[in-house]
Coordinates of C-alpha atoms in Angstrom, one line a residue:
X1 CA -141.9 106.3 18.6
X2 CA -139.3 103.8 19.9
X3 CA -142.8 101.4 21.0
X4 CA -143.9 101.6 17.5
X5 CA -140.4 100.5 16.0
X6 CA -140.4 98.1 18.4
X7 CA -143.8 96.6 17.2
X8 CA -143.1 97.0 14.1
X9 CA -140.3 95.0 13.8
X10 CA -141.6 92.3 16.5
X11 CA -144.7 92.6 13.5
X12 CA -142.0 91.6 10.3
X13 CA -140.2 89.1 12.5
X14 CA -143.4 87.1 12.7
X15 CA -144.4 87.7 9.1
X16 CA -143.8 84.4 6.6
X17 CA -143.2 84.8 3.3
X18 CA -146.8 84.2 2.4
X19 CA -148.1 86.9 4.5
X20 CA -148.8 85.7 8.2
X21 CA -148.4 88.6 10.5
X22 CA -149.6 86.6 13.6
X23 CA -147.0 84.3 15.4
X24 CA -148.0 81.1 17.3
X25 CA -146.0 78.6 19.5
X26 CA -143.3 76.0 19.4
X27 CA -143.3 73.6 21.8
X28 CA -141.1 73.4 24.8
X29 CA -138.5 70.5 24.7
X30 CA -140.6 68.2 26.4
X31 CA -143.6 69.0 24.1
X32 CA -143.5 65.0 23.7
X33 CA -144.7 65.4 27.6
X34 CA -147.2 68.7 27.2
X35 CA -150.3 66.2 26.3
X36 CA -151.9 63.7 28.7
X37 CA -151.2 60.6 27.3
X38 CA -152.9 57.4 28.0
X39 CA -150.7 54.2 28.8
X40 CA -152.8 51.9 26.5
X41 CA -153.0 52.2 23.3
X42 CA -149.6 53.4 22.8
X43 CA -148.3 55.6 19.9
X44 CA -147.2 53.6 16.8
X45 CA -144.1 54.1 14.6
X46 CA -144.8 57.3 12.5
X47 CA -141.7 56.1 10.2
X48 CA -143.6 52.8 9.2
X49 CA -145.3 52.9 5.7
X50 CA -149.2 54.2 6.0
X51 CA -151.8 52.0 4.4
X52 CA -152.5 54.6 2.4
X53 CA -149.0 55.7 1.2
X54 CA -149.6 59.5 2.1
X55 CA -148.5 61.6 4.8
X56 CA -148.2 65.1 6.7
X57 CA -146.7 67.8 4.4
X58 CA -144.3 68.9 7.0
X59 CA -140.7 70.1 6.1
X60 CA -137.7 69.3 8.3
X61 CA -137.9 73.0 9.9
X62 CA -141.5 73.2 10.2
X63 CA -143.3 71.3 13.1
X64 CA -146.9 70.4 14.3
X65 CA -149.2 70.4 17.6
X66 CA -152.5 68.9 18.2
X67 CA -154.3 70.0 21.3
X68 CA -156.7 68.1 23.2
X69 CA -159.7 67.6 21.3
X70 CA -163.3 66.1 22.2
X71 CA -165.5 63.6 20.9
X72 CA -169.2 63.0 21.1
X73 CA -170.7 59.4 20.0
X74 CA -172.8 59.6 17.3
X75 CA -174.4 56.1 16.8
X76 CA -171.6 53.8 16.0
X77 CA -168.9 56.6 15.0
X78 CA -167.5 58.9 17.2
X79 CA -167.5 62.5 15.9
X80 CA -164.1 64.1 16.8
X81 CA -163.1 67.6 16.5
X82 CA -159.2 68.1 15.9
X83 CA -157.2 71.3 16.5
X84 CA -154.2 71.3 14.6
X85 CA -151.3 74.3 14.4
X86 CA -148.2 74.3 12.0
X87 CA -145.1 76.3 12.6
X88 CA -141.8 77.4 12.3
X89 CA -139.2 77.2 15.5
X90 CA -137.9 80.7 16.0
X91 CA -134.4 80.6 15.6
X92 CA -131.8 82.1 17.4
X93 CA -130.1 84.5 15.4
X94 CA -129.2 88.3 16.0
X95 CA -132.9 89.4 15.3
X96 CA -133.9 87.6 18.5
X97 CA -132.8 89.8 20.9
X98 CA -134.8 93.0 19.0
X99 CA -137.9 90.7 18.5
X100 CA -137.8 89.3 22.9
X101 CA -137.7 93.5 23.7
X102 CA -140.3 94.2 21.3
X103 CA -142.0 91.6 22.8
X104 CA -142.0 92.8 25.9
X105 CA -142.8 96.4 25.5
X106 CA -145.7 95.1 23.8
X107 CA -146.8 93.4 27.0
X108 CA -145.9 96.0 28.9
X109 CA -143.5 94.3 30.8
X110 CA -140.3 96.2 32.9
X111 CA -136.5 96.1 31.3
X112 CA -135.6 93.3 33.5
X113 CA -137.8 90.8 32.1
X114 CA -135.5 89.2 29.3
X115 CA -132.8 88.7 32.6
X116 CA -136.1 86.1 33.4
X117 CA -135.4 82.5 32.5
X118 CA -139.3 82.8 32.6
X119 CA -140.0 85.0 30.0
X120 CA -137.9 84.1 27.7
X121 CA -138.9 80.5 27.6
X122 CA -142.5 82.4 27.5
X123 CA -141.4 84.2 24.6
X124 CA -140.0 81.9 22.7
X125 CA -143.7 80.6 21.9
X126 CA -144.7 83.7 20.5
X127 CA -141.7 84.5 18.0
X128 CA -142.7 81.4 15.4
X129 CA -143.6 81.5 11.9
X130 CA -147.1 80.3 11.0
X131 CA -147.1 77.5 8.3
X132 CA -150.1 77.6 6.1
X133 CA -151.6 75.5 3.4
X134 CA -150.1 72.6 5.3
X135 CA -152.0 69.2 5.5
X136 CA -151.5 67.1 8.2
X137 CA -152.6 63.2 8.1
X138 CA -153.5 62.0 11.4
X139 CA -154.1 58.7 12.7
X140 CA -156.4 58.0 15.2
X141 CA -157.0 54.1 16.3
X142 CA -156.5 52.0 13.3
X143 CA -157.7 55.0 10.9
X144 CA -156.2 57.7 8.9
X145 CA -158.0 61.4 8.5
X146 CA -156.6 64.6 6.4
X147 CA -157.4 67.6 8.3
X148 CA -158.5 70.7 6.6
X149 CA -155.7 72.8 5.6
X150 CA -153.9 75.2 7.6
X151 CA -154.8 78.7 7.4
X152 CA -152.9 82.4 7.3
X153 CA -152.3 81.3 11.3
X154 CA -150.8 78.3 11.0
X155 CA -154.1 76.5 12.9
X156 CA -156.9 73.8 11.5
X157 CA -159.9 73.0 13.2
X158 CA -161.5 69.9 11.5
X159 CA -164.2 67.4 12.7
X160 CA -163.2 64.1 12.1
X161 CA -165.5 60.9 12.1
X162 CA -163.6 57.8 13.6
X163 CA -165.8 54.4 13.4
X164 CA -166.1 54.0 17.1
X165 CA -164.8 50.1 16.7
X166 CA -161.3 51.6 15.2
X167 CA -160.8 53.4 18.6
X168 CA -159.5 51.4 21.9
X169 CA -159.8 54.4 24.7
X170 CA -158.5 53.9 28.1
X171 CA -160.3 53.7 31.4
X172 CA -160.6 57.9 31.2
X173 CA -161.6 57.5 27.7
X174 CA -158.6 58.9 26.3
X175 CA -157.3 57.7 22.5
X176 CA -153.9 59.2 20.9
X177 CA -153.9 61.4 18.1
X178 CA -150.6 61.1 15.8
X179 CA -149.3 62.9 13.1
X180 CA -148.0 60.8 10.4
X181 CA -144.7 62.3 8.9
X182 CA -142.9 61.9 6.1
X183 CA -140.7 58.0 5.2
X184 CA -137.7 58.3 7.2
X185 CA -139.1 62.0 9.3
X186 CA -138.4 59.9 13.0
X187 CA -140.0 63.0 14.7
X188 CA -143.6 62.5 16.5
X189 CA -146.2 65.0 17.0
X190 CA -149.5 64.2 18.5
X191 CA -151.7 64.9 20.8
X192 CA -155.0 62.9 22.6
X193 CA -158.8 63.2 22.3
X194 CA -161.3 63.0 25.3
X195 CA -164.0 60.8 24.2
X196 CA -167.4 61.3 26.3
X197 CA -170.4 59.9 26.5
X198 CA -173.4 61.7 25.5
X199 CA -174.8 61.8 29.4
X200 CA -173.1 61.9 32.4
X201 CA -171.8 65.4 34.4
X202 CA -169.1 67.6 32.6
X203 CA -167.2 70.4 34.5
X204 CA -166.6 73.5 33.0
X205 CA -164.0 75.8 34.5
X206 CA -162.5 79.0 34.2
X207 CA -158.4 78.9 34.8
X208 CA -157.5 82.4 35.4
X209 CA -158.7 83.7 39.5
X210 CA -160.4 79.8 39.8
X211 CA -157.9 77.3 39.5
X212 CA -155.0 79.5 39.1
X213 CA -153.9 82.6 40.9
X214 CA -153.7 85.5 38.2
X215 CA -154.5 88.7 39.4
X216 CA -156.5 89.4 36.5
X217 CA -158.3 92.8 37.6
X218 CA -154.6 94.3 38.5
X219 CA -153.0 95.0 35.0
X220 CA -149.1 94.8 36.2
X221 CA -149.8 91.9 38.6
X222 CA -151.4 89.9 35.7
X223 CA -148.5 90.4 33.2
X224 CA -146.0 88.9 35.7
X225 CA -147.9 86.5 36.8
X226 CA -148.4 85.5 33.1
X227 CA -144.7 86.1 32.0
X228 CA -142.4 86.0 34.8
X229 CA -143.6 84.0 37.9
X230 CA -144.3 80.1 38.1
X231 CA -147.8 79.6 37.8
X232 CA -149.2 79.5 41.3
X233 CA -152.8 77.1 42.1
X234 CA -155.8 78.5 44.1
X235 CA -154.7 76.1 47.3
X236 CA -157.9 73.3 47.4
X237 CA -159.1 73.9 43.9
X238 CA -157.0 70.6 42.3
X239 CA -158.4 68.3 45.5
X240 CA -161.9 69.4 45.1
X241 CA -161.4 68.9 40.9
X242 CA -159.8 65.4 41.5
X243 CA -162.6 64.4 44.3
X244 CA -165.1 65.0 41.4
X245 CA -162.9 63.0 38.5
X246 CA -163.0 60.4 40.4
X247 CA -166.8 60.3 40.6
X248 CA -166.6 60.1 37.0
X249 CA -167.0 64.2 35.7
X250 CA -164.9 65.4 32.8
X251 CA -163.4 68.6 33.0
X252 CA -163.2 71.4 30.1
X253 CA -160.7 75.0 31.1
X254 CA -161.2 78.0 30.0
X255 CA -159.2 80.9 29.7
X256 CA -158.4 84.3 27.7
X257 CA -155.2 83.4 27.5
X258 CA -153.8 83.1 24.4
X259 CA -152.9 79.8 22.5
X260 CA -148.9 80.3 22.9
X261 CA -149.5 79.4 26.8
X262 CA -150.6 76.7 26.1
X263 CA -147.1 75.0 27.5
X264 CA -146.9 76.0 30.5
X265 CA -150.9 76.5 31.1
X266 CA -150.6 72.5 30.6
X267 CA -147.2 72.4 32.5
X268 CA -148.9 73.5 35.4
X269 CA -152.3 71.3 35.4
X270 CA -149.8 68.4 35.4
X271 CA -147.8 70.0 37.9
X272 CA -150.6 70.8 40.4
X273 CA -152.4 67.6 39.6
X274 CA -155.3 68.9 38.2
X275 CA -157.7 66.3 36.3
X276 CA -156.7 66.6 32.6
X277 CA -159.7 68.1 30.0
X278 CA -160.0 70.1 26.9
X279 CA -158.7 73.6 27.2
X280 CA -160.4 76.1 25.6
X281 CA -157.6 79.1 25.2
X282 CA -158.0 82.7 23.0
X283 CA -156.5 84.1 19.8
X284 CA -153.6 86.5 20.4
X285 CA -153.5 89.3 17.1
X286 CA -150.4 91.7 17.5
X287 CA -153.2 94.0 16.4
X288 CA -154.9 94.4 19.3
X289 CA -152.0 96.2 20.9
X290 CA -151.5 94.7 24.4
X291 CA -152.3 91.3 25.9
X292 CA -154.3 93.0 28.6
X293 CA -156.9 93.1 25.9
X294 CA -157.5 90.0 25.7
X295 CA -159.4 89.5 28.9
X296 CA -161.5 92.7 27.8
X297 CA -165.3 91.1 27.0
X298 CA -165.1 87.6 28.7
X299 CA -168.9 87.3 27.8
X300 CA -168.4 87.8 24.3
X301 CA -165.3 85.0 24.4
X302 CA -166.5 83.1 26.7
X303 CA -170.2 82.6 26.0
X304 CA -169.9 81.1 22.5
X305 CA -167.4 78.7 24.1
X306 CA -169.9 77.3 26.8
X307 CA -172.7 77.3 24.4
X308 CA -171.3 74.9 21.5
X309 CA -170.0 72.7 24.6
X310 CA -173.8 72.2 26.0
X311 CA -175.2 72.5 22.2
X312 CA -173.0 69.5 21.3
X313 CA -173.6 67.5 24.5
X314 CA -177.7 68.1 25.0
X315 CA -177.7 65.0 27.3
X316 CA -174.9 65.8 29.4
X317 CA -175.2 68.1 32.9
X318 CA -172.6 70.7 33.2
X319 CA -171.1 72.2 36.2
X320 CA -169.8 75.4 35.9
X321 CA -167.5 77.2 38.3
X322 CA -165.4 80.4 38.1
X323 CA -164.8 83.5 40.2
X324 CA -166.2 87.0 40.8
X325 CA -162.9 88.8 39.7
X326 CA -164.0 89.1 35.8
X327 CA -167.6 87.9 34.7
X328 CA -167.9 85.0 35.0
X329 CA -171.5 85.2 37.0
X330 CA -173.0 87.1 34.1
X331 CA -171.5 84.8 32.0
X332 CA -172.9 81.4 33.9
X333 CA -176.3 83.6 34.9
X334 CA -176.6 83.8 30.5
X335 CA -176.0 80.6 30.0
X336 CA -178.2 79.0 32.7
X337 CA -181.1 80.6 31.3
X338 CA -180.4 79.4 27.8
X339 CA -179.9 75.9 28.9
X340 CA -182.1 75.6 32.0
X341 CA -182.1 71.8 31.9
X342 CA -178.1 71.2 31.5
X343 CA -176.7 73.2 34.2
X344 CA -176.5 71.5 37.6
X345 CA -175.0 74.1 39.0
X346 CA -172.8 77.0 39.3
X347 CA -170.0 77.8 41.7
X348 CA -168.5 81.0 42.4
X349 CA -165.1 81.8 44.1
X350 CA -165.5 84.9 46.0
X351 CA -162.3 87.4 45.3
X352 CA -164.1 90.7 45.5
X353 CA -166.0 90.6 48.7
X354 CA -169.3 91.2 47.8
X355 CA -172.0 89.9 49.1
X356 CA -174.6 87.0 47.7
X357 CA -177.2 90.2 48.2
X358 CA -175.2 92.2 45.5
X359 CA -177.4 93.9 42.8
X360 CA -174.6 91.9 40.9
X361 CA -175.5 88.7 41.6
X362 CA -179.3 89.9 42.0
X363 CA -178.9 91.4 38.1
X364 CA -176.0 88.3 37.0
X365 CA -178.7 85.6 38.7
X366 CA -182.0 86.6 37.2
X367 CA -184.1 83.6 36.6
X368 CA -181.3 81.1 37.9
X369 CA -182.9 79.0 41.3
X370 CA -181.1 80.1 44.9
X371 CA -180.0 76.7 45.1
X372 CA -178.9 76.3 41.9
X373 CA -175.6 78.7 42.5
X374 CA -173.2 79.4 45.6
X375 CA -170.4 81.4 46.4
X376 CA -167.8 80.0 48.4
X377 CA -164.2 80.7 49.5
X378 CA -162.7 77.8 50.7
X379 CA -162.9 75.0 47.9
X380 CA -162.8 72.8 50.6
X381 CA -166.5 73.3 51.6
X382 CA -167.3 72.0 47.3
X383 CA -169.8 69.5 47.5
X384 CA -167.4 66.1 47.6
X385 CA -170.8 64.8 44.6
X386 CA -171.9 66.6 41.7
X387 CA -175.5 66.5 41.1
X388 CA -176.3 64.3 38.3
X389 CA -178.9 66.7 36.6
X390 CA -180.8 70.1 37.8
X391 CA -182.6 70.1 41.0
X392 CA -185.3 67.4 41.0
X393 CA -184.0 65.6 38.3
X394 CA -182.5 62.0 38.8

């Protein structure tokens, strides 16, 4: 009885007045720093007039994110796709402390937890107030672009088309995306887009067990690891990831956690000097009861993910690498066989033990080439090259 309170009340705290029941995240402080942000161009002035006159809908209360988004070239435009999310700041009023326990017993956490400076900064992400119906102008290069508005959740996913000579990337082909706020609103929100070429080698790469130590198939392990530890790296992963930037691959994560991580999941790449990329994160609903659930079905999540990133990119080669903890070979052995000519190869971090003769890999790697996958342990034995293209390709 006491858990269902508890829900329940965590449920009305993140309820708006128009009816959203699901809460999304503030950012940190340094959410100004949360976004890899190229040296050249440089932000303008979101204070100064807009050609246009118009601007964001925000209120002083509300604010806005825009998380690393991709473009593909399509002749002389570049076709961008922009991931927006309006909200609320939780504020810190006597309600707080009833919401942060409800919080945790809905993550099954133990009583200590809120002691954890942590946590509660963790917390703090998911106790917002979605904004909807909110319009955010955006400027990206010498342009101006209205994204769709926001929905019950607070988030917008609109494809923008930017004329490809109004854009000025950097050497990683990185542009800034800014929200334009309201005459005399000095605050800046805004986050970058990764522009890529329609060939050359994209890695895609699963977070959780690959490039960060988790603990996914241990339910208690994963929660503090989530909500009260430092995020800890696989030790090798971030050298083998950069060795491979450098030769000129892009990188796209992807994780089940959900979107309110998205801080400190970026917090760490920085910190462990990780090559930046698109992250591809997961929908938290209070509905589904715990957030162990949400790394129930990774083929279902992660499949449609990995197929719209090799739909969209038919003349790119993808890499993919994750680990045996979750599925991640059934996963890459589906995906392979649906796009036999994109993927270069697959790499496999061994955390269960089993054997390259496993009916698991034998049933996961139907169809998929022995040389076109590996298991490996150390990442320090990752080829130093990706291949350009499948085997026998140039």
């Amino acid at each position: 009885m006491r858990r269902r309170c508890l829900l329940l009340s965590l449920g009305l705290l993140a309820c708006n007045p128009g009816g959203r029941a699901e809460p999304r995240p503030s950012p940190t402080p340094d959410a100004a720093k949360a976004s890899p942000m190229p040296s050249d161009p440089t932000p303008g002035d979101p204070t100064k007039p807009t050609p246009s006159g118009r601007s964001s809908n925000l209120k002083s209360d509300e604010e806005a994110r825009i998380f690393p988004a991709i473009g593909h070239r399509e002749g002389n435009t570049w076709e961008i796709r922009v991931h927006g999310w309006v909200y609320e700041p939780e504020s810190d009023t006597g309600l707080r402390a009833t919401a942060v326990d409800a919080l945790r017993l809905a993550l099954e956490l133990p009583d200590e937890a809120p002691e954890s400076d942590i946590f509660r900064a963790r917390a703090r992400a998911f106790l917002v107030d979605n904004e909807s119906m909110k319009s955010l102008l955006v400027r990206i290069g010498g342009e101006e672009h209205e994204l769709a508005s926001t929905s019950w959740n607070g988030h917008t996913d609109t494809d923008v088309i930017v004329a490809a000579a109004a854009v000025r990337p950097d050497a990683t082909g990185i542009v800034p995306i800014e929200v334009i706020t309201r005459p005399n609103d000095p605050r800046r929100f805004g986050g970058v887009a990764f522009l890529l070429e329609n060939s050359g080698v994209s890695v895609i790469s699963d977070i959780d067990d690959t490039v960060k130590i988790s603990e996914v198939r241990d339910k208690q392990k994963l929660l503090r690891n989530t909500f009260m530890h430092e995020f800890q790296p696989v030790a090798g992963m971030a050298d083998a990831y950069r060795r491979w930037a450098a030769a000129g691959a892009a990188f796209h994560y992807v994780s089940a956690s959900p979107w309110q991580l998205f801080d400190p999941i970026d917090g760490f790449f920085k910190a462990a000097n990780f090559p930046p990329g698109s992250l591809h994160l997961k929908q938290f609903r209070w509905k589904d009861s715990s957030f162990f659930s949400l790394f129930q079905d990774p083929v279902a999540y992660k499949k449609p993910i990995l197929a719209a990133l090799l739909t969209r990119f038919p003349g790119r080669r993808f890499v993919l690498v994750g680990d045996s903890g979750e599925q991640d070979p059934e996963v890459y052995g589906i995906i392979y066989r649906e796009f036999p000519d994109q993927v270069a190869a697959i790499y496999i971090r061994d955390v269960t033990a089993e054997p390259r003769e496993a009916a698991r890999y034998t049933a996961a790697f139907a169809e998929v080439p022995g040389d076109r996958w590996t298991l490996f342990t150390d990442p320090a034995t990752l080829p130093a090259a990706l291949p350009a293209g499948p085997a026998g390709a140039p």
